[in-house]
CSV table of C-alpha atoms in Angstrom, one decimal:
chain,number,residue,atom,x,y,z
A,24,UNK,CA,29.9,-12.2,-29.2
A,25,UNK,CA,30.6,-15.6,-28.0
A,26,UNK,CA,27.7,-15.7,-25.2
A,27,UNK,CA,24.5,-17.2,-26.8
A,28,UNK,CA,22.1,-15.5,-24.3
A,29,UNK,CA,22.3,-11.7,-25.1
A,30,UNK,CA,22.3,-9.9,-28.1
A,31,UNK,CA,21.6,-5.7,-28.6
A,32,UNK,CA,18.3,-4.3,-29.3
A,33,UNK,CA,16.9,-1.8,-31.6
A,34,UNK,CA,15.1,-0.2,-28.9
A,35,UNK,CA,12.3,2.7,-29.2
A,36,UNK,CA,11.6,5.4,-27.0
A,37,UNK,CA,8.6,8.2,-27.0
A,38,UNK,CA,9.9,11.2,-29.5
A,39,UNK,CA,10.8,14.4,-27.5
A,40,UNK,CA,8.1,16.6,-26.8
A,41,UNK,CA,6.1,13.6,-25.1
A,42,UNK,CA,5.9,13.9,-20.8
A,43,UNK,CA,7.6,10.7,-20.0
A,44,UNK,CA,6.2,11.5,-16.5
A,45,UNK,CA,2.8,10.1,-18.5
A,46,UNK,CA,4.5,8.1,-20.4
A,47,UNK,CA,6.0,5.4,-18.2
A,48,UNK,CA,3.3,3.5,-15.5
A,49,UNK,CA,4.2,0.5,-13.3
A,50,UNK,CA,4.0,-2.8,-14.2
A,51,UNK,CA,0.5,-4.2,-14.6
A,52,UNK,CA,0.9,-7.2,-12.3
A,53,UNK,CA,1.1,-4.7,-9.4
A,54,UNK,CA,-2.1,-3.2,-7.5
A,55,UNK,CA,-4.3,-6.3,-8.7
A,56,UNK,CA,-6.6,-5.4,-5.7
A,57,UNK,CA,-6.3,-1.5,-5.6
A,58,UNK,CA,-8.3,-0.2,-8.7
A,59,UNK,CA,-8.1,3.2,-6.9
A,60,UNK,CA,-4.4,2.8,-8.0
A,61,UNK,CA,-5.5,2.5,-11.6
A,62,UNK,CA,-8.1,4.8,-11.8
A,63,UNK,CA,-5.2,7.3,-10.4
A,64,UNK,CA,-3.1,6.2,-13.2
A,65,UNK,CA,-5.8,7.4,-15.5
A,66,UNK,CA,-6.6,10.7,-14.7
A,67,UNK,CA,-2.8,11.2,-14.5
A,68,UNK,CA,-2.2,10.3,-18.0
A,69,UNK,CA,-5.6,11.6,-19.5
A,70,UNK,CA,-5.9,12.0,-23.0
A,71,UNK,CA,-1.5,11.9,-23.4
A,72,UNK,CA,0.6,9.0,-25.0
A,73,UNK,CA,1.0,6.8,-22.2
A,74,UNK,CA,2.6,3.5,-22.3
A,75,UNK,CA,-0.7,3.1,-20.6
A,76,UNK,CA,-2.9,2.5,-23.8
A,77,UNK,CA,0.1,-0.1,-24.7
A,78,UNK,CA,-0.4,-2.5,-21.5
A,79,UNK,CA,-3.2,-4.6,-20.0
A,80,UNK,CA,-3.0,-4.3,-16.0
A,81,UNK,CA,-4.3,-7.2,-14.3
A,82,UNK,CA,-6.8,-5.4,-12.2
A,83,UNK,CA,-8.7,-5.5,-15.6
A,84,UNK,CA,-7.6,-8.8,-17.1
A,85,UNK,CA,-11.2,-10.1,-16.9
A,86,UNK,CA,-11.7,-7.4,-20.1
A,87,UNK,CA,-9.1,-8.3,-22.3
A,88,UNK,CA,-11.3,-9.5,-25.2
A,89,UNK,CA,-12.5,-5.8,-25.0
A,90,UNK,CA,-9.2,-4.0,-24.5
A,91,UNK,CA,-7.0,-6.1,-26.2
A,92,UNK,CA,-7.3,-4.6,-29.9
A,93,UNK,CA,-7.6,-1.4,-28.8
A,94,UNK,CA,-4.0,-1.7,-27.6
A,95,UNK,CA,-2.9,-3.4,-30.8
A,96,UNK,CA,-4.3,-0.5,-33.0
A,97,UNK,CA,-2.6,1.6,-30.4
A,98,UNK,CA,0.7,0.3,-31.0
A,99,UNK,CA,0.7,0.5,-34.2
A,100,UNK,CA,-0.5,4.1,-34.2
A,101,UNK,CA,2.3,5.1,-32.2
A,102,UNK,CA,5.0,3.7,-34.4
A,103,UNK,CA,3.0,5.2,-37.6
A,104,UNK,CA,2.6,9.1,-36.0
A,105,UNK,CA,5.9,9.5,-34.4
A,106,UNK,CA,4.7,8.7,-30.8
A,107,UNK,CA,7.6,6.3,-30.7
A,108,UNK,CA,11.1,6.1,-32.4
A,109,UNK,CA,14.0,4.4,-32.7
A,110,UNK,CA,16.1,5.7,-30.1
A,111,UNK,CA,18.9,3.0,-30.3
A,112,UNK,CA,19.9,1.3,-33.4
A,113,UNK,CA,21.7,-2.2,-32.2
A,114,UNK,CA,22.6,-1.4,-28.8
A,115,UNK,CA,21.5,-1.7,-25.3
A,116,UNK,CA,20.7,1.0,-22.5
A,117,UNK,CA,22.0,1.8,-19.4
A,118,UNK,CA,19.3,2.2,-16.8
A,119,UNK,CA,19.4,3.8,-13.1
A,120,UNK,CA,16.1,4.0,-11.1
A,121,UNK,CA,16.2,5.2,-7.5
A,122,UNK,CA,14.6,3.4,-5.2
A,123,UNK,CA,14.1,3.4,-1.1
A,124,UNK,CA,17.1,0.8,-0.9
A,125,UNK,CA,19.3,2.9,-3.5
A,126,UNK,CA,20.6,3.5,-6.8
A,127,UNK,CA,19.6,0.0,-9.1
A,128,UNK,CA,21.4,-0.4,-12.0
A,129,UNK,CA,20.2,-2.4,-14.9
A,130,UNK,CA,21.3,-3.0,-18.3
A,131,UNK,CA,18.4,-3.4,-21.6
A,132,UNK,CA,19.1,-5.8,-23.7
A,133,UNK,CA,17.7,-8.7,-25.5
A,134,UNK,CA,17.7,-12.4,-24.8
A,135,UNK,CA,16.9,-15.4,-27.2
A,136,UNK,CA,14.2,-17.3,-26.2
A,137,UNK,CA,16.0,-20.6,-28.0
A,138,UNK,CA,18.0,-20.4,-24.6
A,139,UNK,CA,15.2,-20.1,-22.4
A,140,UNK,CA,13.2,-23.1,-21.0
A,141,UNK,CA,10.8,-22.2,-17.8
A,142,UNK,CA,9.7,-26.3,-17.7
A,143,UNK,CA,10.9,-27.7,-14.0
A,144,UNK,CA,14.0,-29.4,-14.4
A,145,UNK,CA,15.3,-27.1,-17.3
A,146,UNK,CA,19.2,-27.3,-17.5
A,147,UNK,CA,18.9,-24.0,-20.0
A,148,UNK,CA,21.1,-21.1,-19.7
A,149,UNK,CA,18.2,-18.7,-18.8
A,150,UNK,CA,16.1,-20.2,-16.2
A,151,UNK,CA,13.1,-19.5,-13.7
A,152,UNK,CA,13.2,-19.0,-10.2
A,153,UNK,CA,10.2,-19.9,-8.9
A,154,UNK,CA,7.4,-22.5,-10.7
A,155,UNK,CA,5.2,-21.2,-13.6
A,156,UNK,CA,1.4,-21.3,-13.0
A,157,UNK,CA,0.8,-22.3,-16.4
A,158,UNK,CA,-2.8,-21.5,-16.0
A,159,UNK,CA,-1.5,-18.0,-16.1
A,160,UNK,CA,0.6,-18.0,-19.6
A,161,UNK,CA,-2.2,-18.5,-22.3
A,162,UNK,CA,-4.1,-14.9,-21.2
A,163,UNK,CA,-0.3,-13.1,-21.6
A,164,UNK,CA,-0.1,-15.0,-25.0
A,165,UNK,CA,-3.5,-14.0,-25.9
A,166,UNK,CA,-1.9,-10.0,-25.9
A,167,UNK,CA,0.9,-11.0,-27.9
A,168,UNK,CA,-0.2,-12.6,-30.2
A,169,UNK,CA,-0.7,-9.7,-33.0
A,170,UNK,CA,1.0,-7.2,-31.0
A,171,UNK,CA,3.5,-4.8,-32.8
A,172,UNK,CA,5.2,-4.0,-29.7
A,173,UNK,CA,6.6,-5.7,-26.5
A,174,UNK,CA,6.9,-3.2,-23.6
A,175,UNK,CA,9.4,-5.2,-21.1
A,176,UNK,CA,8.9,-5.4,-17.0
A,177,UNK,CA,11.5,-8.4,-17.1
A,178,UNK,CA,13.8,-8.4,-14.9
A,179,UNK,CA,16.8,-10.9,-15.2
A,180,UNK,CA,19.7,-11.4,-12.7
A,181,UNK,CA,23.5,-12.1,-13.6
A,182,UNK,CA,25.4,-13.8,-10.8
A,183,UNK,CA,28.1,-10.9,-11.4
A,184,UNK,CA,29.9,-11.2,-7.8
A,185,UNK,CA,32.8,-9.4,-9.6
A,186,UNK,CA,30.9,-6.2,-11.1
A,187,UNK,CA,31.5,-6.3,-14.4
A,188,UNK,CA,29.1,-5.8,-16.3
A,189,UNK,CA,27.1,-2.9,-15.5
A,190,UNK,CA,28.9,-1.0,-12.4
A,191,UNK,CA,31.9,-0.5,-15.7
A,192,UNK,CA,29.3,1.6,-17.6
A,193,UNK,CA,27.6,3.0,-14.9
A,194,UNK,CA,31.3,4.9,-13.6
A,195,UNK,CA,31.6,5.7,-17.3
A,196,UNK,CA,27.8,7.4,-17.7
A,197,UNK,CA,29.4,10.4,-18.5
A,198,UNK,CA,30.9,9.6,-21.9
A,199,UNK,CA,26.9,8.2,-22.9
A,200,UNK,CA,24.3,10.3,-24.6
A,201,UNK,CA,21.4,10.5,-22.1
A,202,UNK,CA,18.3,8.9,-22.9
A,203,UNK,CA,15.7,10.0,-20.4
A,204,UNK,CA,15.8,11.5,-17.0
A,205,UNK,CA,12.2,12.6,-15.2
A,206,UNK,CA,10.4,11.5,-11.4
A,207,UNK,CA,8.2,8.6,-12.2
A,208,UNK,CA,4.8,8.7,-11.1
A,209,UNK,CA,3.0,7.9,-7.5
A,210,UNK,CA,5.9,7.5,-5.3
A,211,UNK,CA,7.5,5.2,-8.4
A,212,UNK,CA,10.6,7.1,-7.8
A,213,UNK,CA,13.6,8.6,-10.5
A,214,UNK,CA,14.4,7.2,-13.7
A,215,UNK,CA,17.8,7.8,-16.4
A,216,UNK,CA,18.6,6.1,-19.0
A,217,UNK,CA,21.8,6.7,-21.1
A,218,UNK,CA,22.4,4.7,-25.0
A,219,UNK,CA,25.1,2.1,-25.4
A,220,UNK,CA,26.8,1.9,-28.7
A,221,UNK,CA,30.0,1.4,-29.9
A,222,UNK,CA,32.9,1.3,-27.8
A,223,UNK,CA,30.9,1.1,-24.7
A,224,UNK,CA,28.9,-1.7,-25.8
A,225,UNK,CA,31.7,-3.9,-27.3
A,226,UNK,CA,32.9,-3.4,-23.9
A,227,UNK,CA,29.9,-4.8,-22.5
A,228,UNK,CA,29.6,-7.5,-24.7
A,229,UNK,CA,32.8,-8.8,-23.8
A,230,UNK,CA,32.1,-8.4,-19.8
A,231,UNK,CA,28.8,-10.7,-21.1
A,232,UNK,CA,31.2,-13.3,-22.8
A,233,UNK,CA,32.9,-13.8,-19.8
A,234,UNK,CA,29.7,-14.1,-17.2
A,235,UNK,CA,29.0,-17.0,-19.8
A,236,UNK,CA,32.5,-18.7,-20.0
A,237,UNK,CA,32.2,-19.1,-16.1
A,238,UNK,CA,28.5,-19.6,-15.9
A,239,UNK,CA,28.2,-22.9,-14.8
A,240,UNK,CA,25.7,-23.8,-17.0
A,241,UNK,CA,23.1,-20.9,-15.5
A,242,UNK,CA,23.8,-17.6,-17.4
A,243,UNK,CA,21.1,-15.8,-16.1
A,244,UNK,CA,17.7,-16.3,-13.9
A,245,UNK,CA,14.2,-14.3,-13.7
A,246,UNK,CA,14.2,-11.8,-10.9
A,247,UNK,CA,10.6,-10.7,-11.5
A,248,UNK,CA,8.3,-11.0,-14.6
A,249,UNK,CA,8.3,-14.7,-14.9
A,250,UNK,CA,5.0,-15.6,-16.4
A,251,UNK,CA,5.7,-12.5,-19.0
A,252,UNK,CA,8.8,-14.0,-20.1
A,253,UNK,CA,7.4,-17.3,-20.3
A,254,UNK,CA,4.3,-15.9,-22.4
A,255,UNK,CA,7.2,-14.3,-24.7
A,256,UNK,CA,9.1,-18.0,-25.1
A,257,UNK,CA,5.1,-19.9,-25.6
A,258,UNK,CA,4.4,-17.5,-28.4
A,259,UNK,CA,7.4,-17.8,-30.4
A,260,UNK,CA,7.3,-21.6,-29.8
A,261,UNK,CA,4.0,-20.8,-31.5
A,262,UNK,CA,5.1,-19.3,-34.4
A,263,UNK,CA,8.2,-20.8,-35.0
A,264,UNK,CA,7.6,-23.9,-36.7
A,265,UNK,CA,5.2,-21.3,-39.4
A,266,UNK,CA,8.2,-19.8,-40.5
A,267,UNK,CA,10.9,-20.8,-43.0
A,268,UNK,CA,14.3,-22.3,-41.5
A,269,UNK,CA,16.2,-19.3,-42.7
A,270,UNK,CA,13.8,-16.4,-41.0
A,271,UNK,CA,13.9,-18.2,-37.7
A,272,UNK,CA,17.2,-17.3,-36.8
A,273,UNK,CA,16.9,-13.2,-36.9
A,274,UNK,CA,12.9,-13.3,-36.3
A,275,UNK,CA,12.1,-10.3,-34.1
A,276,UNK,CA,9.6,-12.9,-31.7
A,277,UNK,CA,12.8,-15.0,-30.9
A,278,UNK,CA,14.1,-12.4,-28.8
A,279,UNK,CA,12.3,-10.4,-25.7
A,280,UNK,CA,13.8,-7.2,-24.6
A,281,UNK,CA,14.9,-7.3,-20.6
A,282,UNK,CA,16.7,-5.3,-18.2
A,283,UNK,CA,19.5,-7.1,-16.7
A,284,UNK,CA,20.7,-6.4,-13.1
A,285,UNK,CA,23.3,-7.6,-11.1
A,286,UNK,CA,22.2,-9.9,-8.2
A,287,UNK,CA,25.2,-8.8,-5.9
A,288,UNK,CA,24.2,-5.3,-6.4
A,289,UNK,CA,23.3,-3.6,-2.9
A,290,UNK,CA,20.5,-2.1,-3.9
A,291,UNK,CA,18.5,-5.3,-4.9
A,292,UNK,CA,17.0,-6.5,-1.9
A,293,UNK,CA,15.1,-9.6,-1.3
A,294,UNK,CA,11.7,-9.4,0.4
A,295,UNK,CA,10.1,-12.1,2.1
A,296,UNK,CA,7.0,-13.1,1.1
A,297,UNK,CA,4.4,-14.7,4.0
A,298,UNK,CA,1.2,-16.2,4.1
A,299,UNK,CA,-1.5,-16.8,6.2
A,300,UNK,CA,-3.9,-19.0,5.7
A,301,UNK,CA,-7.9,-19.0,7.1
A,302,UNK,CA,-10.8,-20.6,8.1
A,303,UNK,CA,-9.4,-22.8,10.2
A,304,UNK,CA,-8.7,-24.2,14.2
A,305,UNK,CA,-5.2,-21.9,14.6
A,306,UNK,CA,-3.7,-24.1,17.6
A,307,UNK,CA,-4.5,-26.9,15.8
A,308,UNK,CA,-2.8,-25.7,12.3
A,309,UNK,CA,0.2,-24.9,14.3
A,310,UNK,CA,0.8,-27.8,16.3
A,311,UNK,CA,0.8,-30.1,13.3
A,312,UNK,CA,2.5,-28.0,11.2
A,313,UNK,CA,5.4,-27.5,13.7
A,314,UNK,CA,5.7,-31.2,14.2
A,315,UNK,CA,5.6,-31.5,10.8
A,316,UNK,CA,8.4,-29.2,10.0
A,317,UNK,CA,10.5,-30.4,12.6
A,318,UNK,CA,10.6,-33.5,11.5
A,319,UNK,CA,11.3,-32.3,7.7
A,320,UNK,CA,14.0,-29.8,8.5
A,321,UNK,CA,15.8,-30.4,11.5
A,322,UNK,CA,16.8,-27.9,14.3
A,323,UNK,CA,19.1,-24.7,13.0
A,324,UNK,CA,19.2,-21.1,12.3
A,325,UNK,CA,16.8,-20.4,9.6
A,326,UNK,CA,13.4,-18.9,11.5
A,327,UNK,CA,9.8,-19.7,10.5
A,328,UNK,CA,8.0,-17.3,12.6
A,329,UNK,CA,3.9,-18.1,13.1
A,330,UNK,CA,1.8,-15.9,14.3
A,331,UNK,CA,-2.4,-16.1,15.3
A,332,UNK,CA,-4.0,-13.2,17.6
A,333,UNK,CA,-1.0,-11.8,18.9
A,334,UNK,CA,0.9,-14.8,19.9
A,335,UNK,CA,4.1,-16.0,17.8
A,336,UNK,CA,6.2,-19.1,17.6
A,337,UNK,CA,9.1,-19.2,16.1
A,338,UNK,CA,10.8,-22.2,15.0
A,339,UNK,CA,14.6,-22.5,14.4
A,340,UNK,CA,15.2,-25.0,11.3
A,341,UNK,CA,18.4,-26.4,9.5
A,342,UNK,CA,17.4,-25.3,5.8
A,343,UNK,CA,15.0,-22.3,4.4
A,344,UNK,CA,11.6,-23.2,5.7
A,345,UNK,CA,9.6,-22.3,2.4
A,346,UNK,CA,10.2,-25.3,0.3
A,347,UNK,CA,8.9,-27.8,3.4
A,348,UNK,CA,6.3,-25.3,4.7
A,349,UNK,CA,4.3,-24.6,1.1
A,350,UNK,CA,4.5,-28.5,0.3
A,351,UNK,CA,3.0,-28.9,4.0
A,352,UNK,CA,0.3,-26.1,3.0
A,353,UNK,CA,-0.3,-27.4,-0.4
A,354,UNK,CA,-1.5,-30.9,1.2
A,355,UNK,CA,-3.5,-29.0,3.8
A,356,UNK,CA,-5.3,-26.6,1.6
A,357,UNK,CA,-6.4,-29.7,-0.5
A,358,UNK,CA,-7.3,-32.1,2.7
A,359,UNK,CA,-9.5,-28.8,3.6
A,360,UNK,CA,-11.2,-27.0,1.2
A,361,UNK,CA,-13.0,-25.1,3.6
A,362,UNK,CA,-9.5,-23.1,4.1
A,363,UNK,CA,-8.0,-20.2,2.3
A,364,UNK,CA,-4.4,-19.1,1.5
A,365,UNK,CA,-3.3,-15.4,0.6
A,366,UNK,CA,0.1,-14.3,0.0
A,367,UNK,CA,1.5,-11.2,2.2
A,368,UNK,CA,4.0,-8.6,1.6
A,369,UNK,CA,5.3,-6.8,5.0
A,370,UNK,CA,5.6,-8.0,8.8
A,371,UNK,CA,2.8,-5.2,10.2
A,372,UNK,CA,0.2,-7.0,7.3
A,373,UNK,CA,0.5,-9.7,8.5
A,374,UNK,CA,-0.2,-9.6,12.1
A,375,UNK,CA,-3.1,-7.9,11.8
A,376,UNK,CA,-4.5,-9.8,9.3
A,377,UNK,CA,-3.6,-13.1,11.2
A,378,UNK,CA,-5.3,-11.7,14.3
A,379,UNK,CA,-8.3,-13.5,14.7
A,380,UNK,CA,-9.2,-17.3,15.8
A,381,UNK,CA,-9.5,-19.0,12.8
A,382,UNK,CA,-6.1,-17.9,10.9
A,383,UNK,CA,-2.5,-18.6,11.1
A,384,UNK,CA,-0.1,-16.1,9.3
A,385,UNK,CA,3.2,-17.7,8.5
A,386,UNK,CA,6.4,-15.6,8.3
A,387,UNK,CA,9.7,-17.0,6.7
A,388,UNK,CA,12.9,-15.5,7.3
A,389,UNK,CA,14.5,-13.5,4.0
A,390,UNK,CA,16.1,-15.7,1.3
A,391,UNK,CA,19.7,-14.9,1.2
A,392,UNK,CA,20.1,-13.8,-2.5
A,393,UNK,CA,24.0,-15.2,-2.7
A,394,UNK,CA,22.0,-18.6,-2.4
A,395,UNK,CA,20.0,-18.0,-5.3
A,396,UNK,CA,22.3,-19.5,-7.9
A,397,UNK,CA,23.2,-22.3,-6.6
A,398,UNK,CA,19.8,-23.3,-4.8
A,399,UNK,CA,18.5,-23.1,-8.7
A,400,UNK,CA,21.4,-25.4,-10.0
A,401,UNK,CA,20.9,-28.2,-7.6
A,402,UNK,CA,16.4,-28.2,-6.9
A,403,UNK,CA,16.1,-26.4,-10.3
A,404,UNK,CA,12.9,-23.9,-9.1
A,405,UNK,CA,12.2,-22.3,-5.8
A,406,UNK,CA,8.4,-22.7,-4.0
A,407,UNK,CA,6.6,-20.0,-5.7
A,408,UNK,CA,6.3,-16.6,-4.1
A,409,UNK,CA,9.6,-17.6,-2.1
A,410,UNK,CA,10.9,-13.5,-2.6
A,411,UNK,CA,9.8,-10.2,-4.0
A,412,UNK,CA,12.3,-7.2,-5.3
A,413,UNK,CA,11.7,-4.6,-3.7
A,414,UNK,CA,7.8,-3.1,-2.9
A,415,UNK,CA,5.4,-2.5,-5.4
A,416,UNK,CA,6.0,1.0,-6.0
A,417,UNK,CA,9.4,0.1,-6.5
A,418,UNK,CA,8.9,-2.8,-9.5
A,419,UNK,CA,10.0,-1.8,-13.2
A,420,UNK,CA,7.8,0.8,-15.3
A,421,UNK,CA,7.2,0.5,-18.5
A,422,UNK,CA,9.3,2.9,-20.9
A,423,UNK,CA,11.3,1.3,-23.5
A,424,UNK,CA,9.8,-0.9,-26.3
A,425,UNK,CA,10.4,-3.1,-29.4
A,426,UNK,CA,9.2,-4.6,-32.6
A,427,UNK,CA,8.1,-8.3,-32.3
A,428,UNK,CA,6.5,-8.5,-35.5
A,429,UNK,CA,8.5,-7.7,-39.3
């Protein structure tokens, strides 16, 4: 291949005769403050492999020094009783999950880490979208560092406005050997997967060639699991320098395992993400912070709605309003420490949690996901929690996984 970015995977799967319906479980940044979720999750899975006992989900970070080795000495006795197996031997995987918005496509593969750089300012081929709380990296470190495995809830977007990448393989599913294809659990949706070897993936490889040959620089950019892939590129920067020139090339830690989707796809939607901030005079948040933007922005088409006990403004502004508004709150929030900020998904949460005297919920409009790309290329990152993919029932589960250690 020609494309530095993306390479195949030997990718491992749970040997048949395993419920993948136990199996795979959501990411574990999602339901952070529903341990009802969890607790769900666990009497689903009981006492079956479950990708489960492989992950650390948020709700419990505050035990990791407890749970931690008991996933590491779970990992490794999957790989030594069978649980797991190597599915695909240099590959990649063609994934389809259904979700409310439709059919997304997505393509596993792996990326080097050499061509990542989350830093703001990075002119690296693989690049963040939004800033990385590096606060939150060391504790993702802290589980791979000694881990066998990595179980991936990346997900990378390729600005493939032509299609063709994955929609190619997709038409073709037929011709692949089928992976997996079961209901995921609570509401998650359905999940198939089909291999990608020979002529299928050369053809794929050479559809990757050419994203890079006209990438402008910007190959690919995080879609969700940011501070993950950022834990993957800390640890290897950790390692690397341990190891002899010649391993470092092929080392397994150099590479993270992703799914890659296609931003133009019509079943990747961007949700906005609002906040609404408390403990504080409402009319006299809004005031200043509508003179404020007004002044920063400009008049135009792009609507900041906000909102405080049933009463809404909305202002019409000549760029997005998120990158003025969360520098405005930023200063605020630190001028008054007496005030709090949460971060809202869905219009209906936000009103009535912005219906009271003392708080002011703030609703962007959506961020148009063609502007992605080239908003990245010129300011680099966007104001962090700027969109979400989809709802939380509907982010990546955990079923594929893949040596990081030799």
């Amino acid at each position: 291949m020609k494309n530095p970015v993306v390479r195949s995977a030997n990718i491992l799967l749970p040997a048949a005769g395993i419920a993948p319906e136990k199996w795979a479980v959501v990411a574990v940044d999602q339901y952070t403050s529903q341990p009802e979720y969890w607790d769900e999750v666990n009497r689903i899975v009981g006492d079956a492999p479950s990708t489960l006992r492989l992950t650390l989900p948020e709700v419990y970070l505050k035990e990791g020094d407890a749970r931690i080795p008991a996933m590491q000495r779970c990992m490794r006795d999957y790989l030594a009783d069978g649980t797991l197996i190597e599915a695909v031997s240099d590959g990649y995987i063609l994934v389809e999950r259904s979700t409310e918005s439709g059919a997304r496509l997505g393509l596993m593969a792996c990326l080097d880490l050499e061509q990542y750089d989350f830093a703001a300012g990075s002119q690296s081929l693989i690049r963040a979208t939004e800033g990385t709380v590096i606060e939150r990296v060391p504790p993702r470190v802290k589980i791979r560092r000694g881990a066998a495995l990595e179980l991936p809830h990346v997900l990378m977007l390729a600005d493939d406005v032509n299609c063709r990448l994955i929609e190619p393989l997709y038409a073709a599913r037929g011709s692949l050997e089928l992976a997996y294809d079961f209901d995921l659990m609570q509401g998650g949706g359905h999940l198939r997967g089909w291999k990608v070897a020979g002529k299928a993936a050369r053809q794929a490889e050479e559809a990757m060639d050419a994203l890079y040959e006209n990438c402008g620089g910007l190959m690919l950019a995080v879609g969700d699991g940011n501070h993950s892939l950022a834990a993957a590129r800390a640890y290897w920067l950790e390692i690397r320098e341990q190891l002899p020139e010649d391993e470092r090339a092929n080392h397994p830690a150099r590479y993270a395992l992703v799914e890659i989707e296609n931003l133009h796809s019509p079943a990747i939607q961007f949700e906005p993400i609002h906040r609404v901030v408390t403990g504080v005079n409402a009319n006299t948040l809004i005031d200043d912070c509508c003179e404020h933007l007004r002044a920063e922005c400009g008049a135009g088409e792009n609507a900041l709605t906000l909102v405080t006990q049933g009463r809404e403004i909305k202002l019409g502004l000549a760029t997005h309003p998120l990158r003025a508004l969360q520098v405005y709150l930023d200063d605020f929030l630190a001028a008054h420490p007496e005030a709090g900020i949460d971060y809202i998904h869905g219009d209906d949460t936000l009103r009535s949690l912005a219906d009271r005297p003392d708080a002011v919920g703030f609703m962007p409009c959506a961020f148009a996901k063609a502007d992605l790309f080239p908003y990245i290329r010129k300011f680099g990152v966007l104001p962090r929690k700027t969109f979400s993919m989809g709802h939380a029932h509907e982010k990546r589960f955990y079923m594929e996984a893949r040596r990081i250690e030799r």
